[in-house]
Coordinates of C-alpha atoms in Angstrom, one line a residue:
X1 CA -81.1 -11.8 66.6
X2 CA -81.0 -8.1 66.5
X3 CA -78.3 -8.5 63.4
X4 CA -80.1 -11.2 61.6
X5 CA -83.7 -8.9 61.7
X6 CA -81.8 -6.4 59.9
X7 CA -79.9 -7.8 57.3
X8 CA -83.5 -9.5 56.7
X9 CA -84.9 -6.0 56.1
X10 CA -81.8 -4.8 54.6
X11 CA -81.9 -8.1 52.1
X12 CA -85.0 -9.3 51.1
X13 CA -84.5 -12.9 49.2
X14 CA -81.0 -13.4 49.9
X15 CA -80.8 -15.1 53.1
X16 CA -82.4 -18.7 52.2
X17 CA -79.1 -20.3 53.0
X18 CA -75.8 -19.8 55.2
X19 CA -73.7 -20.4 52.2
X20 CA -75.1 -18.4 50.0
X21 CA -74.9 -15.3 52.3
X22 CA -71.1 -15.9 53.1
X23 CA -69.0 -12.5 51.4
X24 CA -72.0 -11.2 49.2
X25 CA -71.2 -7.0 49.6
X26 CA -74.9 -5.4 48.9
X27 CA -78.0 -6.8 48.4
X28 CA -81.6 -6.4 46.7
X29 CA -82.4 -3.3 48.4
X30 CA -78.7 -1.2 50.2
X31 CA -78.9 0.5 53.5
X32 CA -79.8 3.5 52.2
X33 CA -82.7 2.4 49.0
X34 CA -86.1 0.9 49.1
X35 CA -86.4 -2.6 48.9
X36 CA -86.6 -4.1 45.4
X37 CA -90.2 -5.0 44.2
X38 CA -91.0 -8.5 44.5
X39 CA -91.2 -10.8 41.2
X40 CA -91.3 -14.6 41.0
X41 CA -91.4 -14.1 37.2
X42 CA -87.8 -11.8 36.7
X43 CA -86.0 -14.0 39.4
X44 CA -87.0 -17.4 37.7
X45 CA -85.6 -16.2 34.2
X46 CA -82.4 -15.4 36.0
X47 CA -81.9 -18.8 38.0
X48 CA -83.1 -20.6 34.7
X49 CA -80.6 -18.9 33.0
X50 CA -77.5 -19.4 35.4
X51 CA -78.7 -23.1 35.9
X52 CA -77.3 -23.9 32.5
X53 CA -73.6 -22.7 33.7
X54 CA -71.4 -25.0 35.0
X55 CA -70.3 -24.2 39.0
X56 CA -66.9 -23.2 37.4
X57 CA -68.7 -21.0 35.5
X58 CA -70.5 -19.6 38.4
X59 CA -67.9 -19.3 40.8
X60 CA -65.6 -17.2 37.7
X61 CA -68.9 -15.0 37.2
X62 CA -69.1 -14.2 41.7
X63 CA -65.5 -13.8 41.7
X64 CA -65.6 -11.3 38.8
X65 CA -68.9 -9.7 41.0
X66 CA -66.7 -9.7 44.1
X67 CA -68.9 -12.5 45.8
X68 CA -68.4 -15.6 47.9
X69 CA -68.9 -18.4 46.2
X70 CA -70.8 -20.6 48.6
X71 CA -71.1 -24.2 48.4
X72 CA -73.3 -26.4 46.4
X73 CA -74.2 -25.4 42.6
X74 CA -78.0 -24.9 43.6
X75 CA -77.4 -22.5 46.7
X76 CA -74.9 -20.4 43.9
X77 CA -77.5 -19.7 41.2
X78 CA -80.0 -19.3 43.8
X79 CA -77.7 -15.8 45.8
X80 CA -76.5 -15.2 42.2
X81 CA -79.7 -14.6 40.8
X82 CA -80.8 -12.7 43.6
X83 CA -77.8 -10.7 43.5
X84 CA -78.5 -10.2 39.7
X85 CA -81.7 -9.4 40.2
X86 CA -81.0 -6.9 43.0
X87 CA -78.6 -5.1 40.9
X88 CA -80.7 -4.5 38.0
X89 CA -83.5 -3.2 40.6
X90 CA -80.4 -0.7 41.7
X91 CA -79.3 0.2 38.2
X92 CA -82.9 1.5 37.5
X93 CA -83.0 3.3 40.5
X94 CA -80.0 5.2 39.1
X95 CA -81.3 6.0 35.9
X96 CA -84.3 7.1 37.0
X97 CA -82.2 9.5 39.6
X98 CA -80.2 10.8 36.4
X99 CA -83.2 10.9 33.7
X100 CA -86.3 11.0 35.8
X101 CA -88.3 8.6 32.7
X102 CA -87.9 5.0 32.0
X103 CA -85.5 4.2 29.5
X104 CA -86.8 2.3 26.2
X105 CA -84.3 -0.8 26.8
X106 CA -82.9 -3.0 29.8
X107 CA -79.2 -2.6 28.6
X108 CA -79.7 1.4 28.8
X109 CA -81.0 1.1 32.6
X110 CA -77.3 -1.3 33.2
X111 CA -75.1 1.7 31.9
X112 CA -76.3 3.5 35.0
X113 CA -75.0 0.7 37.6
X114 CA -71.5 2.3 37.8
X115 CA -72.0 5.5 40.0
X116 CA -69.7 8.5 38.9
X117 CA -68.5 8.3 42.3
X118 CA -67.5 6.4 45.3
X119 CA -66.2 7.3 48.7
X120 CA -64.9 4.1 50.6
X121 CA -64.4 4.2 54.0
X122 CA -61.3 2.0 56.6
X123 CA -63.1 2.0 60.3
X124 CA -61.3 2.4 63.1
X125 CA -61.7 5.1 65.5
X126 CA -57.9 6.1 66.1
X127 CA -57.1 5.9 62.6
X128 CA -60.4 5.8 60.2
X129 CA -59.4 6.5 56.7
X130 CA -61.2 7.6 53.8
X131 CA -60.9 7.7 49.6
X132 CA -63.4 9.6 47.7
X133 CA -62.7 8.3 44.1
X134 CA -64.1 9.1 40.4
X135 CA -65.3 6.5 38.3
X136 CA -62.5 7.6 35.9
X137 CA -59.6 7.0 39.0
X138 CA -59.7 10.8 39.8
X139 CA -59.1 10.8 43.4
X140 CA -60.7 13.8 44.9
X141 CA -59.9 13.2 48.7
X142 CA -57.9 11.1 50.8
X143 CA -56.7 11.5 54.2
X144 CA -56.6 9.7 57.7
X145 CA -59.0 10.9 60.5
X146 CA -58.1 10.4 64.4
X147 CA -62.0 10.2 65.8
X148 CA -60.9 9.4 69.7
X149 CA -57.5 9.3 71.2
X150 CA -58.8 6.4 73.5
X151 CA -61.4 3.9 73.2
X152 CA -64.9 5.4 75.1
X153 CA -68.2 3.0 75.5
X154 CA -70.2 6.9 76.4
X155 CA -73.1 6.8 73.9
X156 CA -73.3 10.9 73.7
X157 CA -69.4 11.1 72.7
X158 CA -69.1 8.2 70.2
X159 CA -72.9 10.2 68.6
X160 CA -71.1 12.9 68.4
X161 CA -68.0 12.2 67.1
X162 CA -69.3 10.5 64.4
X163 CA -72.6 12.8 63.5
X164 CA -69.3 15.6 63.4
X165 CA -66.8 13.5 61.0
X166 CA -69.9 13.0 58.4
X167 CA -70.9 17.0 58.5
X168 CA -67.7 18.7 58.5
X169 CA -65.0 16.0 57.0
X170 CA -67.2 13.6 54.9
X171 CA -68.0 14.4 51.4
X172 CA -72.4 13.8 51.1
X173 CA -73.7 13.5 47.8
X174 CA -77.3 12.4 46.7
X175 CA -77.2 8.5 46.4
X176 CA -78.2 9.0 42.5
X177 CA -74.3 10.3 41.7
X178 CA -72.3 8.5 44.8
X179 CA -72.2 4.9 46.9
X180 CA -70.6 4.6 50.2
X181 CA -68.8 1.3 51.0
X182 CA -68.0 0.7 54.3
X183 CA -65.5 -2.0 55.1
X184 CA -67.6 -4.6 57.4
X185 CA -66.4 -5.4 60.9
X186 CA -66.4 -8.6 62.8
X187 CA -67.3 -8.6 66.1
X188 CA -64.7 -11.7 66.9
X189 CA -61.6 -13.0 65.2
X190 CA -61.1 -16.8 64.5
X191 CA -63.5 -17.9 66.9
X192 CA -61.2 -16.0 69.7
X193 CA -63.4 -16.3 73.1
X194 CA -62.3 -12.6 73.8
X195 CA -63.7 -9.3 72.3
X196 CA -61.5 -6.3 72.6
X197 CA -62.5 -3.1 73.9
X198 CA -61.4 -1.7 70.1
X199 CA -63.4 -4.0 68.2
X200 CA -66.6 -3.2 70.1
X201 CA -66.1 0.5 69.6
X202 CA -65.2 -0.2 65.5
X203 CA -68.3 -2.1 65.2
X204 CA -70.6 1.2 67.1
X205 CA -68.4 3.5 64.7
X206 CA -69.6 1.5 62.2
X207 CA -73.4 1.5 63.0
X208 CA -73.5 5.5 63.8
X209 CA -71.8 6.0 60.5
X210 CA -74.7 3.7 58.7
X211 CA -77.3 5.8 61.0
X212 CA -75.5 9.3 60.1
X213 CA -75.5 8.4 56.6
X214 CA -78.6 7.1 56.0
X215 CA -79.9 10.0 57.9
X216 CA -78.4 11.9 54.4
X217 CA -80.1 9.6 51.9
X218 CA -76.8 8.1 51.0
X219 CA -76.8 4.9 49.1
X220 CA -74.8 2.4 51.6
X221 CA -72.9 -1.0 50.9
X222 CA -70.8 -3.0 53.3
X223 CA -67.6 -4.7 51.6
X224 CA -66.1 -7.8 53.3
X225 CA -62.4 -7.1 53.5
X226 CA -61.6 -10.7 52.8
X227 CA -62.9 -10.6 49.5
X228 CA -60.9 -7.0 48.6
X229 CA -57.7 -9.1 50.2
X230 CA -58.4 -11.9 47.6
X231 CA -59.2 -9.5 44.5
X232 CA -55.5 -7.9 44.9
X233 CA -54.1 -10.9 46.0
X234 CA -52.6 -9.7 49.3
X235 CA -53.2 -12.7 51.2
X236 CA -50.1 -15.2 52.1
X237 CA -52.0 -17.8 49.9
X238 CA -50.4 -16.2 47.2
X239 CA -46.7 -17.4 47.7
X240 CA -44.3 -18.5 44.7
X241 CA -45.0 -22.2 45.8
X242 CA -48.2 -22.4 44.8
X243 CA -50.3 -21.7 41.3
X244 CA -52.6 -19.3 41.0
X245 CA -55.6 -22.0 41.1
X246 CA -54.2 -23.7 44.7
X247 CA -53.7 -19.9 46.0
X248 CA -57.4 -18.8 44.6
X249 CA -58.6 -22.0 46.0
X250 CA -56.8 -21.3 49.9
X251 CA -58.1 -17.9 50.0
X252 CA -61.6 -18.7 49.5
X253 CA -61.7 -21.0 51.5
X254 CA -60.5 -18.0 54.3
X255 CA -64.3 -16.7 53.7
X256 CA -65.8 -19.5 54.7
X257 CA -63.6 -19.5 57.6
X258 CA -64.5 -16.0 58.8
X259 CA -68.2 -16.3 58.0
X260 CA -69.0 -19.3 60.3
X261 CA -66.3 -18.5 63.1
X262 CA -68.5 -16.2 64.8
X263 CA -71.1 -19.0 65.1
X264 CA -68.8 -21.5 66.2
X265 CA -68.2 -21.8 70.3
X266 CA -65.3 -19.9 70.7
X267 CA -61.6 -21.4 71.6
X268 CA -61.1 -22.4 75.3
X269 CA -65.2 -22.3 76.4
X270 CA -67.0 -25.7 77.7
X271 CA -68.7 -26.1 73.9
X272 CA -65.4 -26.8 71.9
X273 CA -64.3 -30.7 72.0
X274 CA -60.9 -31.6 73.2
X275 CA -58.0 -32.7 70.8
X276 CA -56.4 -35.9 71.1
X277 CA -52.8 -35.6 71.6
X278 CA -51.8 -36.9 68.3
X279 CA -54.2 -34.5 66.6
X280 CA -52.7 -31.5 68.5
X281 CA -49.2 -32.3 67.4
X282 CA -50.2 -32.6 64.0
X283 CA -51.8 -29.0 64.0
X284 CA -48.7 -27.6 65.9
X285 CA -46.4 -28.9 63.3
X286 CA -48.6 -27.7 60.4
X287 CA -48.7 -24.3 62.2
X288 CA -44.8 -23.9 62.8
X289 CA -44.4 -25.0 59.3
X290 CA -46.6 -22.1 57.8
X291 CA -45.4 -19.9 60.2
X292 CA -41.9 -20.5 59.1
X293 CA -42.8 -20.6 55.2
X294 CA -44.8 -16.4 55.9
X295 CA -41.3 -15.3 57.7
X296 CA -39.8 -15.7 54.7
X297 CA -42.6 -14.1 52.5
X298 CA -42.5 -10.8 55.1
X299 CA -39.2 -10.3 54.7
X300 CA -39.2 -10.5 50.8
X301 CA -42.2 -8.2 50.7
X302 CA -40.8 -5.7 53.5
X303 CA -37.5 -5.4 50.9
X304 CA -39.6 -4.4 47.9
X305 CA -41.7 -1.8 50.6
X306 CA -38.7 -0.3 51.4
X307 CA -37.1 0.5 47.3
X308 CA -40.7 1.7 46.6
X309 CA -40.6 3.9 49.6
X310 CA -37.0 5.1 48.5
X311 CA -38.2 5.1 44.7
X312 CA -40.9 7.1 45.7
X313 CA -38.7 9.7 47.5
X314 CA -36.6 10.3 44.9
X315 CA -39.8 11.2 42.5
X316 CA -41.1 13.7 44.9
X317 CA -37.4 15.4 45.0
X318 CA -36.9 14.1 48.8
X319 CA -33.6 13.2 50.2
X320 CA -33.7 9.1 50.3
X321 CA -33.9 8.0 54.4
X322 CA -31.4 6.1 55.7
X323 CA -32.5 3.3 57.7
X324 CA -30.6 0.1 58.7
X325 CA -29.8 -2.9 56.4
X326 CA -32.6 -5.7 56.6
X327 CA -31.0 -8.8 58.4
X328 CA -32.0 -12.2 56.9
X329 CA -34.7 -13.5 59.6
X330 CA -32.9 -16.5 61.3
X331 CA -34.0 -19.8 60.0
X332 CA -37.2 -21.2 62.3
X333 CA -36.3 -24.7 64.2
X334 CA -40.0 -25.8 63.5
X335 CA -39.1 -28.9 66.1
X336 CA -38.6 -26.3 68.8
X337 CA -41.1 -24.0 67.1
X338 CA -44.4 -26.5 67.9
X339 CA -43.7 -26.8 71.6
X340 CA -45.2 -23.8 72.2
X341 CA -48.8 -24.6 71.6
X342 CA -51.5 -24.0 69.2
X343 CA -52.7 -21.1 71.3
X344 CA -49.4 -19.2 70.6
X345 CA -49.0 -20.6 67.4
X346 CA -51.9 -19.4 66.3
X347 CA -51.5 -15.9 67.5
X348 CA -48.3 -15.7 65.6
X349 CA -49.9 -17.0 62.7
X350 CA -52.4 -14.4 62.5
X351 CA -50.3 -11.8 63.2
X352 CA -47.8 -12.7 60.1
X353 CA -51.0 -12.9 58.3
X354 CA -51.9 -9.4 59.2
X355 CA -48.6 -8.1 58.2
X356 CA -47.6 -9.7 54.6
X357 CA -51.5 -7.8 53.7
X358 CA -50.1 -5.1 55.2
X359 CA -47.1 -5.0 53.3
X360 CA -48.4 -5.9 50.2
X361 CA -51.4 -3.2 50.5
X362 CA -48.6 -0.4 50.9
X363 CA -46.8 -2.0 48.1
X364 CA -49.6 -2.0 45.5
X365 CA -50.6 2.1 46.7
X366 CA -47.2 2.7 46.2
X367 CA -46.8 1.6 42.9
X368 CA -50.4 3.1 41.9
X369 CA -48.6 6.9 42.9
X370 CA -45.4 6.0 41.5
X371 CA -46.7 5.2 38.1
X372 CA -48.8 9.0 38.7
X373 CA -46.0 10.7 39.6
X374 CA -45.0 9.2 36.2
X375 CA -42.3 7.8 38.2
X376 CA -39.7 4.7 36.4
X377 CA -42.3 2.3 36.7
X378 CA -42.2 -0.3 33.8
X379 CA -44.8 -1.6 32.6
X380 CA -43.3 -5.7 32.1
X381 CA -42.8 -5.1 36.2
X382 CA -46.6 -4.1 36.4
X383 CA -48.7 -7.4 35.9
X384 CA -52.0 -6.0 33.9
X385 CA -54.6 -7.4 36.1
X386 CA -52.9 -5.2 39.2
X387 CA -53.5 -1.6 37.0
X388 CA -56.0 -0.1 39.0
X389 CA -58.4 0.4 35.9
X390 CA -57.0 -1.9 33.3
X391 CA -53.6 -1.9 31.6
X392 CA -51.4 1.3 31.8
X393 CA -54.5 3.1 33.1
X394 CA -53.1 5.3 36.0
X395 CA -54.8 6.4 39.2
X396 CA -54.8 10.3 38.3
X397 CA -54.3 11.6 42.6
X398 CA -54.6 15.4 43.2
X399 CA -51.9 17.7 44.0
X400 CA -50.2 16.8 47.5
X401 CA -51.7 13.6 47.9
X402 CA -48.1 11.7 47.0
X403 CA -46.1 13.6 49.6
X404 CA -49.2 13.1 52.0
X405 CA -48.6 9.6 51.4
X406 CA -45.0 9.5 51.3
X407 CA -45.1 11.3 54.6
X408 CA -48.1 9.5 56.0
X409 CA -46.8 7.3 59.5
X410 CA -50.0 5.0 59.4
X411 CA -49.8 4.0 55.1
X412 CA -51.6 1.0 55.7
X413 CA -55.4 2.4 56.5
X414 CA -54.8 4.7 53.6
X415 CA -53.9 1.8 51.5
X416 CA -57.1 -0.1 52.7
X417 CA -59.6 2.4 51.9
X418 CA -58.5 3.1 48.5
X419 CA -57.7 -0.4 47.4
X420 CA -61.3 -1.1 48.9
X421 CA -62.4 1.7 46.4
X422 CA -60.7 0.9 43.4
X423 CA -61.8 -3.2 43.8
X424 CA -65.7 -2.2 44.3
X425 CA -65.6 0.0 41.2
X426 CA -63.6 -3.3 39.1
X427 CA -66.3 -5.4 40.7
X428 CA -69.6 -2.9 39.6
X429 CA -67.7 -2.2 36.0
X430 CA -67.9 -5.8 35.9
X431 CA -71.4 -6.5 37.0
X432 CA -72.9 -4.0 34.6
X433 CA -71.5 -6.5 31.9
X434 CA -73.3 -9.8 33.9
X435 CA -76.6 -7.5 33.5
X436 CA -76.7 -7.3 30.3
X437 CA -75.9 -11.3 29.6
X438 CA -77.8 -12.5 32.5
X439 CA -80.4 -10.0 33.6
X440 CA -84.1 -10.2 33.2
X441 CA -86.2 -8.5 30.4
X442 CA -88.9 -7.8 32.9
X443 CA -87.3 -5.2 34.6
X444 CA -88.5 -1.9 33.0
X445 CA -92.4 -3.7 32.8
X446 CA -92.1 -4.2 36.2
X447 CA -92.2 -0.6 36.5
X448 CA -94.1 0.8 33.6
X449 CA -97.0 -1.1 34.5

């Protein structure tokens, strides 16, 4: 209840349904603004507006946003034109912080909606990683933190590791120039019945850095890491067996998985119904299968790691390591595979799920500093839509930062925070665009009056 009250405050008008809340990243009013005036008038121009779009149309125009798509065609236009809405409020609020006057058109107010800068934030208290990155691709910082050595439920510690990590390591800057996205943590995973000690502390990191933050005036937004998976395509949907519609169409539904698994009874408690035999051998067989189709996906994707990683050695004038020949994973006997349950199944499921997105994450960095280092990176090997910034636009990353990277043990949090950055800004360039086709004409009389 405690949660719901404060996305409430935190998102006036978005929460009329729980499928048009699944994967939206900010709402009306972010954690660290004043809510949006309200206006029945701006809002009903919007939704009349999207109501003439298809729900193809709608769904391309909250994937381009970076939003979940939800479910029926009415329950889209209606967290779409919220969303819109919401965003134009915030682009205002930008100008104003720049120019300090109303500007004379709507479209002048949308410029604004991309902030200069953006520091995006990977939780995790042993290994919390952050990228502060230009709206050009400049990266100014980037670097792994270790907040605790062990996990610790003492109030006064976790306060003051974190109020420490925001004053001394942090970059602040006035919410006018600067947004800080925070990845969002769950609080279970898949509906598990168990909550590790880890995940409880994440999920205080996370509110103390909101509280810390806030605390500064900083303009806040939480990202669902789902939808940054599904942007850059990391997820083991994407697979050569598949098109890119069937792979778009798996990975969304993974959002709708995640949001309602947390208000589903968990696995193994008196609320979940029994399986009939038949339907458990079913969902074992269908597990081994997929399990045995991602085997051969991580070990393609951990051969490709491993020349970038050597590619990138040889561009920073480092000796190439030497590490043992990749053995061919032995083919899966998915008869003997399913006799070990769809607890254990599952398990192993998630894991390879967790490390193809891994792989794939440090692949995509890798190729990002290799093409800076103005490595042998060509282009036809580069598909345009994974450029960071558009075709042969590079990430420009400051001196040191490759062989920090190269060097770096822990690649993957690294990888997450700046992929998480570089996704946001793609999603805000492409908002700013929405505004100006979809937006209302009442916002600057909204506020001159």
């Amino acid at each position: 209840m405690l949660a719901a009250g404060w996305r409430l405050r935190a998102w006036p008008g978005r929460l009329a349904s729980s499928a048009a809340r699944r994967g939206v990243r900010h709402g009306t009013a972010a954690a660290g603004g004043a809510a949006a005036p309200a206006c029945p008038e701006a809002l009903g121009e919007i939704s009349g507006r999207l109501s003439k779009l298809t729900a193809a149309s709608l769904n391309g125009i909250m994937r381009q946003c970076g939003l979940g798509q939800g479910t029926s065609k009415a329950h889209k236009v209606e967290a779409l034109s919220a969303f819109v809405w919401g965003s134009q409020q915030l682009a205002l609020q930008r100008y104003l912080g720049q120019r300090k006057r109303l500007p004379l058109k709507c479209a002048t107010a949308h410029k604004a909606f991309v902030p200069e800068e953006v520091v995006s934030i990977d939780i995790g208290f042993r290994n919390l990683a952050f990228a502060h990155v230009a709206r050009g691709g400049r990266v100014l910082a980037w670097q792994r933190v270790e907040l605790l050595k062990e996990a610790t439920f003492e109030p006064w510690a976790l306060a003051a590791v974190v109020e420490a990590f925001v004053r001394d390591t942090l970059p602040v800057r006035p919410a006018a120039q600067c947004t800080y996205i925070i990845e969002h943590q769950r609080f279970r995973s898949q509906g598990s019945a168990n909550v590790t000690n880890s995940v409880m502390v994440n999920n205080l990191i996370e509110a103390l850095l909101y509280a810390n933050l806030r605390h500064c005036g900083a303009h806040i937004e939480a990202v669902n890491p789902t939808l940054v998976s599904i942007h850059w395509r990391l997820s083991d949907a994407w697979d050569p067996s598949r098109s890119d519609a069937e792979a778009e169409a798996k990975a969304e539904a993974e959002v709708d998985v995640e949001a309602e698994a947390d208000a589903k009874p968990a696995a193994g408690t008196s609320a979940s119904k029994p399986r009939s035999r038949r339907a458990s051998a079913d969902k074992n067989r269908k597990l081994a299968l997929t399990i045995a189709q991602m085997d051969g996906l991580l070990e393609a994707q951990k051969r490709a790691t491993a020349g970038q990683h050597d590619a990138l050695a040889r561009a920073l004038g480092q000796p190439v390591p030497r590490r043992r020949a990749v053995r061919s994973a032995e083919a899966r006997n998915v008869d003997e595979l399913q006799q070990r349950g769809s607890k254990h199944l599952g398990t192993v499921r998630d894991l390879r799920r967790r490390l193809i997105k891994k792989e794939r994450s440090i692949s995509l960095v890798q190729s990002w500093v290799l093409a800076s280092l103005a490595a042998q990176q060509p282009v036809e090997q580069f598909p345009d839509d994974m450029w960071p910034f558009g075709a042969g636009q590079h990430m420009a990353f400051a001196d040191g930062m490759g062989e920090m990277f190269y060097r770096e043990k822990k690649k993957d949090d690294l990888c997450d925070c700046i992929v998480q950055a570089v996704a946001w800004y793609r999603w805000q360039h492409a908002v700013a665009g929405i505004l100006d086709t979809h937006g209302s004409d009442r916002l600057i009389q909204g506020h001159s009056g």
